[in-house]
Amino acid sequence: MYVDKLSLRNWRTYSELTFEPASGLNIIVGDNAAGKTNLLESLYYLAAGASQRTSRDSELIRWGSDSFQIQAEIRGTRARHSLEFSYHQNEGKKYLLDGVQMDSLREVLGVVNAVIFSPDDLSLVKGAPENRRDFLDAEISQIDPRYQADAVRYRRIVRQRNDELKRIASAKSSKATADLLLDPWNEQLVKTGRELISTRLLMLRLWGGSSCKSYKKLSRGSETLTIAYVMSTQPKKVVVVAGSRVEEADGDISGKAPGRSSLRRRSEQLLSASLKKLRDDEIRRGYTLAGPHRDDIGFYVNQRAARHFASQGQQRSVALALKIGEVQWMKTQTSSQPLLLLDDVMSELDSSRSERLAQLVGEDGQTFITCTDLGDLNIDRLEGATLWRVDAGEVMRVG
Amino acid sequence: MPAFFAPSVARLIEELCKLPGIGPKTGQRLAMHLVDRPREEIRDLADALMDVKEKVGHCSTCRNLTDSDPCDICADGSRDRTVVCVVEDPSDVVAMERTRQFDGLYHVLHGLISPMDGVGPEQLQIQPLLNRLRSDESDRIEEVILATDPTVEGEATAMYLGRLLGPLGVEVTRIARGLPEGGNLDYADEATLVRALEGRRRVNLNSERQ
């Protein structure tokens, strides 16, 4: 899948831009704050329907205007498409596929697939659980519109349920009344929640396998990576999705693939049980304390939690391995190579890591690399690459 | 913005902008249109507005909007009085009536349970529904059809009513969801197909009898 032409209007620092990238490797050079990241962000937006940097679309509008527009000509494996996203401060989002306005985001997700590598990736390992959940949700949504719809629905259920909990607490309702009021939200929370959890487990398992392999290569075979799903319904226990067993494991799906329905059943049991157990606590605190909105991904290097025990270098490798796994996973799921967006990462990586990344870049897909200086790039094969310079809201071809 | 208009026009724009779906631009366009209309036409509009406020009320039985009490539907002796279809608002009654397939009675909730908007069961017309089910009229209600939207709030309201009405010995059903009429299986999105699969029903009558 390739982007043949990208047009931006009032996007971030760009007032009007037409960019016709090459099908292979595009290297984008520019000073700090010249707009390199903004350009990659717009390409990512085409894939995810949201920015990787902010959830507020209004922040993406160029200063002084009231709307933005991203339009792209896409060459897919089978057909060409024209895709357009726009956002207006008063009118909201609009999606156009081949000139036809679509009702919902999920109808246009999957036309473009992209994986972005940026210095912020480290926060996937080091940062708060929210970073990992958002990442997981965004990546799965790119290729699974059903998941995206479920995630939106689930967020609304939790919001309604939290307000119901607060209403029950302030009305000092009897147990029977409280249960009558809570039941409809509990039932929906379990029903939608189990879909999110089972999809996450299955996806993470597929994707974790190649991440673990990549990690092994990055560490020259000396270290192992384990990826686990941490369920908030089962404190201090995790489900291993890829890699070797860890002490905290209460389940392991890294070997034989479990059926979707068995995962669904298991998640449903755990969710129902924890809703029962946490009931009084939740009414007192006014929050839904367990469920996919509180779950996490756990990374273990040599069976020890990477967040606490791994070195900065190891954490960087985990983040990179995770992203490389994502590219492989996306390739198999969509049977086409996603756009690779490398935002200022080459200068940060040591030679073995950038070598591994360069192998990915070498494959026949469309890649965008940004840097402030060509000398920073640890890539040998620059022949065949197209060079662009970003300056003052313009992108010019320089080689 | 209204400051640039004559005070009477500005006032009209402000009033129009209070209506749902009317922003400043539409309000302005409507106001300019009204200013240009003949006096009689404006009088008719004003009369219609006052008339609806004076005449319309809620049917004491089904809570639908009506000029007479009981409403035409509740008063219609030819309708099936054993079935009641529960809907969110009066426009849903209109939608159901357009099908000409349903000849039972209705009950209008005037909203859906939505804690984040401060709406609980007590803000809805649920008590009048319970009264109807408990009353000793000769035509006993045998079935309540829950026809709220398949949104998070519509589902919650239906589930709540299901639990509330269950013990009253009345059959409670939920309208089906799934493939639209004239829809092709291969054009349906995954979510719709999953719903349709969940709502599947038996067609081999023989095995049911076994």
XYZ file of C-alpha atoms in Angstrom:
609
model
C 0.000 0.000 0.000
C 1.421 3.359 -1.045
C 0.542 7.008 -0.643
C 1.073 8.615 -4.059
C -0.065 12.085 -3.128
C -0.759 13.853 0.126
C -2.515 17.223 0.391
C -2.787 19.110 3.643
C -4.780 22.208 4.435
C -4.422 24.088 7.722
C -2.793 21.075 9.331
C -0.487 21.979 12.234
C 2.191 24.269 10.695
C 1.064 23.715 7.098
C -1.385 26.115 5.490
C -1.411 24.399 2.111
C 0.797 21.521 1.055
C 0.926 19.029 -1.789
C 3.461 16.261 -1.340
C 4.057 13.461 -3.840
C 6.298 10.972 -2.075
C 8.268 8.196 -3.755
C 7.098 4.586 -3.436
C 10.264 3.460 -1.680
C 12.377 5.263 0.882
C 11.666 8.946 1.558
C 14.144 10.822 3.701
C 12.865 14.097 5.079
C 15.482 16.520 6.362
C 14.734 19.699 8.236
C 15.644 21.779 11.258
C 13.938 21.303 14.595
C 10.343 22.551 14.554
C 10.376 22.763 10.745
C 7.331 20.453 10.533
C 8.842 17.010 9.932
C 6.868 15.291 12.670
C 3.683 17.106 11.632
C 4.047 15.594 8.184
C 4.401 12.035 9.538
C 1.555 12.705 11.953
C -0.773 13.447 9.020
C 0.155 10.130 7.377
C -0.512 8.311 10.641
C -3.839 10.118 10.939
C -4.919 8.566 7.630
C -4.396 5.127 9.157
C -5.765 5.646 12.656
C -8.291 8.463 12.243
C -6.523 10.106 15.161
C -3.154 11.557 15.969
C -0.621 9.550 17.940
C 0.253 12.702 19.855
C -3.101 14.078 20.957
C -6.694 12.959 21.226
C -7.958 16.487 20.621
C -8.521 17.191 16.957
C -8.788 20.916 17.595
C -5.087 20.960 18.495
C -4.264 19.785 14.985
C -5.748 22.837 13.303
C -3.311 25.468 12.139
C -3.294 28.517 14.369
C -5.936 31.026 13.233
C -8.160 28.688 11.183
C -11.212 26.679 12.163
C -10.713 23.435 10.245
C -8.124 21.103 8.755
C -8.175 18.740 5.815
C -5.979 15.780 4.871
C -6.450 14.284 1.449
C -4.489 11.395 -0.023
C -4.288 9.310 -3.175
C -3.716 5.720 -2.106
C -2.461 2.848 -4.229
C -3.612 -0.346 -2.554
C -2.804 -3.943 -3.437
C -5.893 -4.142 -5.594
C -7.248 -0.696 -6.279
C -6.608 3.020 -6.041
C -8.504 5.067 -3.512
C -8.866 8.664 -2.576
C -9.208 9.235 1.151
C -10.046 12.453 2.911
C -10.298 13.343 6.585
C -11.446 16.743 7.699
C -12.287 18.334 10.987
C -14.176 21.545 11.557
C -14.373 23.121 14.986
C -18.179 23.365 14.858
C -19.085 20.593 12.449
C -16.724 17.881 13.690
C -15.119 15.124 11.672
C -15.879 14.082 8.119
C -14.585 11.073 6.218
C -14.655 10.761 2.458
C -13.689 7.610 0.628
C -13.470 7.982 -3.155
C -15.493 11.166 -2.881
C -18.337 9.579 -0.928
C -18.988 10.728 2.592
C -18.889 7.846 5.066
C -20.990 7.735 8.222
C -18.399 6.381 10.557
C -14.691 6.140 11.034
C -14.743 2.377 10.845
C -15.703 2.479 7.197
C -12.460 4.229 6.316
C -10.068 2.557 8.738
C -7.869 0.004 7.043
C -7.554 1.841 3.723
C -4.176 3.003 4.998
C -2.092 1.076 7.519
C 0.900 2.634 9.200
C 3.364 1.986 11.987
C 5.146 4.921 13.547
C 8.502 4.743 15.323
C 9.323 7.740 17.463
C 11.506 8.613 20.461
C 8.283 8.544 22.538
C 8.054 4.765 22.022
C 10.137 4.319 25.138
C 7.111 5.395 27.151
C 5.417 2.171 26.030
C 7.782 0.382 28.345
C 8.551 3.031 30.941
C 5.316 5.008 31.020
C 1.921 4.622 32.656
C -0.459 1.741 31.766
C -2.611 4.247 29.897
C 0.142 4.628 27.259
C 0.109 0.914 26.570
C -3.682 0.650 26.500
C -4.046 3.584 24.129
C -1.367 2.115 21.903
C -3.053 -1.280 21.839
C -6.470 0.223 21.137
C -5.155 2.436 18.342
C -3.206 -0.343 16.630
C -5.971 -2.942 16.778
C -8.528 -0.369 15.611
C -6.450 0.236 12.479
C -7.187 -3.231 11.177
C -10.293 -4.268 13.137
C -13.227 -1.859 12.768
C -15.377 -4.019 15.028
C -12.893 -3.531 17.838
C -12.930 0.203 17.307
C -16.734 0.279 17.611
C -16.631 -1.891 20.734
C -13.984 0.337 22.321
C -16.123 3.441 21.772
C -19.156 1.661 23.191
C -17.196 0.368 26.166
C -15.919 3.859 27.074
C -19.477 5.120 27.109
C -20.692 2.239 29.269
C -17.948 2.930 31.823
C -18.755 6.622 31.848
C -22.465 5.953 32.409
C -21.738 3.307 35.007
C -19.402 5.609 36.948
C -22.100 8.270 37.101
C -24.638 5.647 38.151
C -22.303 4.551 40.976
C -22.050 8.159 42.159
C -25.841 8.614 41.982
C -26.362 5.447 44.013
C -23.867 6.594 46.626
C -25.409 10.040 47.025
C -29.008 8.694 47.066
C -27.992 6.079 49.656
C -30.075 3.542 47.709
C -30.987 0.204 49.222
C -29.090 -2.855 48.021
C -32.010 -4.071 45.894
C -32.487 -0.677 44.222
C -28.760 -0.285 43.649
C -28.549 -3.701 42.002
C -31.557 -3.001 39.816
C -29.874 0.206 38.628
C -26.414 -1.294 38.201
C -27.370 -4.546 36.503
C -27.994 -3.040 33.030
C -24.537 -1.383 33.075
C -22.849 -4.485 34.493
C -24.357 -6.703 31.852
C -23.242 -4.377 29.058
C -19.812 -3.894 30.613
C -19.263 -7.653 30.704
C -20.606 -8.207 27.204
C -18.545 -5.493 25.516
C -15.562 -5.877 27.855
C -15.076 -9.546 27.064
C -14.896 -8.705 23.339
C -12.135 -6.153 23.959
C -10.139 -8.479 26.213
C -10.374 -11.531 23.963
C -9.448 -9.506 20.866
C -6.495 -7.929 22.679
C -5.243 -11.321 23.838
C -5.472 -12.856 20.380
C -3.880 -9.886 18.632
C -1.145 -9.486 21.207
C -0.328 -13.156 20.918
C 0.085 -13.006 17.148
C 2.122 -9.875 17.392
C 4.151 -10.793 20.473
C 5.668 -13.844 18.816
C 7.639 -11.828 16.291
C 8.441 -9.172 18.901
C 10.081 -11.801 21.072
C 12.052 -13.132 18.113
C 13.179 -9.605 17.229
C 14.231 -8.972 20.782
C 16.371 -12.055 20.779
C 18.117 -10.853 17.638
C 18.583 -7.348 19.033
C 20.250 -8.760 22.117
C 22.319 -11.152 19.977
C 20.572 -14.146 21.494
C 21.612 -13.414 25.055
C 18.286 -12.208 26.462
C 14.649 -13.234 26.313
C 11.527 -11.103 26.185
C 8.174 -12.157 27.610
C 4.966 -10.272 26.845
C 1.974 -10.699 29.118
C -1.516 -9.283 29.434
C -2.255 -7.901 32.876
C -5.912 -8.185 33.823
C -7.186 -5.726 36.380
C -9.769 -8.337 37.367
C -6.974 -10.551 38.639
C -4.480 -8.460 40.565
C -0.880 -9.646 40.592
C -1.583 -12.322 37.968
C -0.873 -12.150 34.257
C -1.555 -14.122 31.095
C 1.582 -14.814 29.086
C 0.920 -14.101 25.414
C 4.413 -14.592 24.024
C 7.822 -15.673 25.272
C 8.830 -17.792 28.228
C 6.898 -18.289 31.430
C 7.153 -15.800 34.273
C 6.463 -16.198 37.977
C 3.290 -14.068 37.930
C 1.691 -16.168 35.186
C -1.772 -17.508 35.787
C -2.303 -18.509 32.207
C -0.224 -18.979 29.089
C -1.547 -18.701 25.557
C 1.846 -18.345 23.874
C 1.867 -21.960 22.718
C -1.257 -23.407 21.201
C -3.731 -20.800 19.969
C -6.805 -20.689 22.196
C -10.225 -20.412 20.612
C -11.919 -17.056 20.670
C -14.964 -18.409 22.440
C -12.933 -19.911 25.284
C -11.150 -16.573 25.806
C -14.484 -14.805 25.725
C -15.911 -17.162 28.322
C -12.893 -16.825 30.595
C -12.898 -12.989 30.373
C -16.611 -12.960 31.062
C -16.194 -15.080 34.187
C -13.416 -12.877 35.500
C -15.301 -9.652 34.770
C -18.526 -10.874 36.375
C -16.712 -12.169 39.440
C -14.811 -8.933 39.962
C -17.929 -6.791 39.515
C -19.504 -8.799 42.312
C -16.448 -8.610 44.514
C -15.789 -4.892 44.003
C -19.423 -3.772 44.160
C -19.363 -1.945 47.524
C -15.908 -0.538 46.919
C -17.013 0.825 43.553
C -20.117 2.492 44.978
C -17.988 4.123 47.668
C -15.374 5.383 45.221
C -17.714 6.155 42.314
C -15.504 4.421 39.751
C -15.411 1.195 37.805
C -12.275 -0.334 39.272
C -11.629 -3.315 37.013
C -12.093 -4.091 33.340
C -10.274 -3.601 30.044
C -10.008 0.121 30.771
C -7.661 -0.734 33.652
C -5.740 -3.631 32.061
C -2.102 -3.402 31.036
C 0.653 -5.082 29.042
C 3.602 -6.465 30.975
C 7.104 -6.805 29.506
C 9.701 -9.043 31.101
C 13.371 -9.205 30.172
C 14.871 -12.493 31.348
C 11.692 -13.075 33.377
C 11.988 -9.797 35.286
C 9.588 -6.862 34.876
C 11.186 -4.559 32.308
C 9.539 -1.447 33.661
C 11.399 -1.730 36.956
C 14.446 -3.877 36.349
C 15.573 -3.344 32.760
C 18.274 -0.856 31.781
C 17.488 2.092 29.532
C 19.093 0.223 26.621
C 17.031 -2.893 27.266
C 13.853 -0.838 27.511
C 14.665 0.798 24.192
C 15.115 -2.646 22.650
C 11.776 -3.807 24.075
C 10.005 -0.810 22.543
C 11.702 -1.379 19.198
C 10.970 -5.128 19.253
C 7.333 -4.373 19.998
C 7.091 -2.049 17.012
C 8.863 -4.476 14.708
C 6.438 -7.172 15.833
C 3.615 -4.797 15.014
C 4.866 -4.345 11.444
C 5.066 -8.125 10.916
C 1.644 -8.620 12.453
C 0.098 -5.919 10.327
C 1.648 -7.437 7.221
C 0.060 -10.811 7.872
C -3.282 -9.339 8.908
C -3.664 -7.054 5.915
C -1.415 -8.916 3.452
C 0.253 -5.667 2.502
C 3.213 -3.757 3.834
C 2.169 -0.863 6.101
C 3.698 2.588 5.788
C 6.740 2.827 8.018
C 7.040 6.212 9.679
C 10.388 6.690 11.403
C 10.352 9.938 13.291
C 13.837 11.010 14.269
C 14.720 7.604 15.659
C 17.806 6.592 13.718
C 20.073 8.984 15.576
C 19.032 7.478 18.914
C 19.680 3.848 18.108
C 22.974 2.046 18.412
C 24.288 0.163 15.411
C 22.732 -3.244 16.108
C 19.278 -1.785 16.638
C 19.397 0.487 13.628
C 20.662 -2.417 11.572
C 17.590 -4.413 12.497
C 15.351 -1.490 11.737
C 17.146 -0.939 8.438
C 16.313 -4.519 7.477
C 12.654 -3.658 7.789
C 13.132 -0.471 5.803
C 14.880 -2.473 3.124
C 11.732 -4.470 2.420
C 9.539 -3.343 -0.436
C 7.260 -0.893 1.257
C 6.912 2.850 1.514
C 9.026 4.362 4.251
C 9.364 7.879 5.624
C 12.377 8.782 7.732
C 12.879 12.192 9.292
C 16.175 13.559 10.563
C 17.847 16.894 11.186
C 21.071 15.840 9.499
C 21.756 13.098 6.941
C 24.889 12.202 8.901
C 22.694 10.969 11.740
C 21.281 8.151 9.675
C 22.847 4.800 10.416
C 21.712 3.399 7.107
C 24.183 2.148 4.537
C 21.966 1.912 1.540
C 20.815 5.419 0.735
C 20.909 4.920 -3.016
C 17.402 4.820 -4.394
C 16.170 7.039 -1.576
C 14.339 10.250 -2.346
C 15.483 13.262 -0.356
C 13.150 16.009 0.788
C 13.786 19.210 2.699
C 11.160 20.711 4.973
C 11.302 24.410 5.567
C 8.767 27.138 6.380
C 5.722 24.929 5.706
C 7.028 23.616 2.390
C 8.424 20.264 1.347
C 10.915 20.395 -1.520
C 12.576 17.552 -3.331
C 16.342 17.908 -3.112
C 17.603 14.577 -4.418
C -23.364 39.329 16.276
C -27.031 40.201 16.886
C -25.822 43.673 17.883
C -25.630 44.553 14.173
C -29.336 43.855 13.733
C -32.343 45.925 14.702
C -33.245 44.956 18.297
C -36.473 43.155 17.292
C -34.629 41.086 14.673
C -31.852 40.319 17.122
C -34.407 39.112 19.641
C -36.010 36.825 17.040
C -32.599 35.370 16.143
C -31.828 34.719 19.787
C -35.147 32.941 20.293
C -34.663 30.811 17.162
C -31.159 29.852 18.263
C -32.600 28.235 21.383
C -34.163 25.577 19.145
C -32.307 22.282 18.709
C -30.096 22.109 15.637
C -30.247 25.847 15.023
C -26.920 27.677 15.149
C -26.300 31.412 14.749
C -26.105 31.201 10.950
C -29.300 29.185 10.499
C -31.049 31.362 13.097
C -30.113 34.418 11.125
C -31.279 32.889 7.851
C -34.626 31.848 9.346
C -35.120 35.286 10.875
C -34.421 37.074 7.599
C -36.851 34.722 5.878
C -39.563 35.408 8.458
C -39.071 39.165 8.203
C -39.875 38.941 4.490
C -43.049 36.846 4.861
C -46.544 38.385 4.641
C -48.273 39.292 7.911
C -50.962 36.539 7.625
C -48.362 33.828 7.256
C -46.556 34.995 10.367
C -49.855 35.139 12.249
C -50.573 31.523 11.242
C -47.177 30.454 12.526
C -47.619 32.315 15.790
C -51.117 30.857 16.202
C -49.814 27.355 15.551
C -47.146 27.849 18.197
C -49.616 29.089 20.813
C -52.195 26.489 19.811
C -49.850 23.555 20.308
C -48.860 24.819 23.729
C -52.475 25.254 24.814
C -53.915 22.069 23.357
C -51.261 19.419 23.462
C -50.688 17.341 26.548
C -49.681 13.851 27.556
C -52.184 11.024 27.211
C -52.959 9.922 30.756
C -52.585 6.284 29.702
C -49.664 6.010 27.285
C -47.998 9.434 27.873
C -47.854 10.107 24.127
C -48.465 13.668 22.959
C -52.130 14.271 22.237
C -54.827 16.936 21.846
C -57.455 14.737 23.459
C -57.284 12.440 26.452
C -57.141 9.473 26.072
C -55.236 9.787 22.787
C -56.603 8.468 19.486
C -54.561 5.273 19.698
C -55.587 4.430 23.270
C -59.225 5.271 22.423
C -59.267 3.087 19.299
C -61.366 0.038 20.207
C -60.148 -1.958 17.224
C -56.551 -2.178 18.494
C -55.068 -5.128 20.332
C -55.075 -4.038 23.970
C -53.038 -6.988 25.203
C -49.768 -5.778 23.641
C -47.879 -2.617 24.638
C -44.864 -1.326 22.744
C -42.510 0.773 24.902
C -40.633 3.540 23.043
C -38.309 6.421 23.896
C -40.284 9.362 22.533
C -43.364 10.351 20.486
C -41.480 10.302 17.184
C -40.835 6.582 17.712
C -44.620 6.052 17.885
C -44.893 7.777 14.519
C -42.154 5.524 13.104
C -43.906 2.389 14.366
C -47.307 3.564 13.091
C -45.857 4.125 9.631
C -45.197 0.389 9.386
C -48.970 -0.249 9.655
C -47.964 -3.651 11.036
C -48.340 -3.024 14.727
C -51.868 -2.665 16.045
C -51.242 -2.824 19.780
C -50.873 0.088 22.180
C -47.846 2.192 23.089
C -46.095 3.558 26.095
C -43.812 6.591 25.716
C -40.954 6.879 28.239
C -39.883 10.413 27.264
C -36.196 9.613 27.450
C -33.730 6.858 28.247
C -31.773 6.070 31.399
C -28.567 8.100 31.210
C -26.803 8.799 34.519
C -24.323 11.186 32.899
C -27.228 13.411 31.865
C -28.794 13.024 35.300
C -31.605 10.844 33.974
C -32.583 7.874 36.109
C -35.707 5.679 35.964
C -37.578 8.144 38.179
C -37.269 10.858 35.501
C -38.964 8.598 32.933
C -42.624 7.664 32.553
C -42.091 4.247 34.116
C -44.517 4.515 37.037
C -47.509 5.072 34.688
C -46.428 1.913 32.818
C -46.403 -0.068 36.064
C -49.849 1.305 36.896
C -51.148 0.144 33.537
C -49.772 -3.345 34.071
C -51.244 -3.590 37.560
C -54.664 -2.163 36.767
C -57.656 -4.501 36.784
C -59.017 -3.553 33.368
C -60.841 -6.252 31.473
C -58.136 -6.336 28.772
C -55.081 -7.610 30.570
C -51.724 -6.666 29.050
C -50.002 -9.905 28.106
C -46.890 -8.709 26.316
C -44.618 -5.692 26.632
C -42.340 -5.080 23.639
C -39.232 -3.056 24.473
C -38.486 -0.971 21.371
C -35.734 1.373 22.558
C -32.670 2.124 20.391
C -29.765 -0.347 20.372
C -27.509 2.337 21.895
C -25.796 1.930 25.258
C -28.605 3.917 26.925
C -31.388 2.187 24.980
C -30.035 -1.225 25.971
C -29.662 -0.180 29.603
C -33.261 1.063 29.684
C -34.535 -2.148 28.093
C -32.563 -4.319 30.524
C -33.781 -2.272 33.474
C -37.398 -2.605 32.370
C -36.909 -6.304 31.702
C -35.814 -6.844 35.284
C -38.485 -4.549 36.698
C -41.380 -6.061 34.754
C -40.242 -9.671 34.903
C -41.840 -10.440 38.291
C -45.203 -9.002 37.180
C -46.045 -12.089 35.173
C -46.172 -10.331 31.827
C -44.202 -11.470 28.789
C -41.371 -9.003 28.060
C -39.771 -9.039 24.611
C -37.046 -6.986 22.902
C -37.207 -5.963 19.238
C -34.710 -7.801 17.009
C -31.536 -6.291 15.650
C -29.539 -7.334 12.663
C -29.685 -7.216 8.898
C -31.685 -4.406 7.355
C -34.517 -5.171 4.948
C -33.186 -5.651 1.433
C -29.670 -5.893 2.866
C -27.103 -8.252 1.474
C -25.218 -10.498 3.840
C -21.913 -9.734 2.188
C -22.437 -5.980 2.451
C -23.257 -5.985 6.168
C -20.559 -4.786 8.547
C -19.209 -7.158 11.196
C -21.074 -5.561 14.095
C -24.417 -5.964 12.328
C -23.660 -9.560 11.395
C -22.684 -10.413 14.963
C -25.961 -8.932 16.205
C -27.903 -10.849 13.589
C -26.137 -14.035 14.638
C -26.980 -13.384 18.280
C -30.634 -12.802 17.420
C -31.007 -15.914 15.256
C -34.196 -17.921 15.541
C -35.262 -21.442 14.879
C -36.920 -22.283 11.557
C -37.100 -26.077 11.710
C -40.384 -26.350 13.534
C -40.217 -30.147 13.780
C -37.220 -30.290 16.050
C -38.852 -27.750 18.324
C -41.676 -30.163 19.013
C -39.403 -32.982 20.044
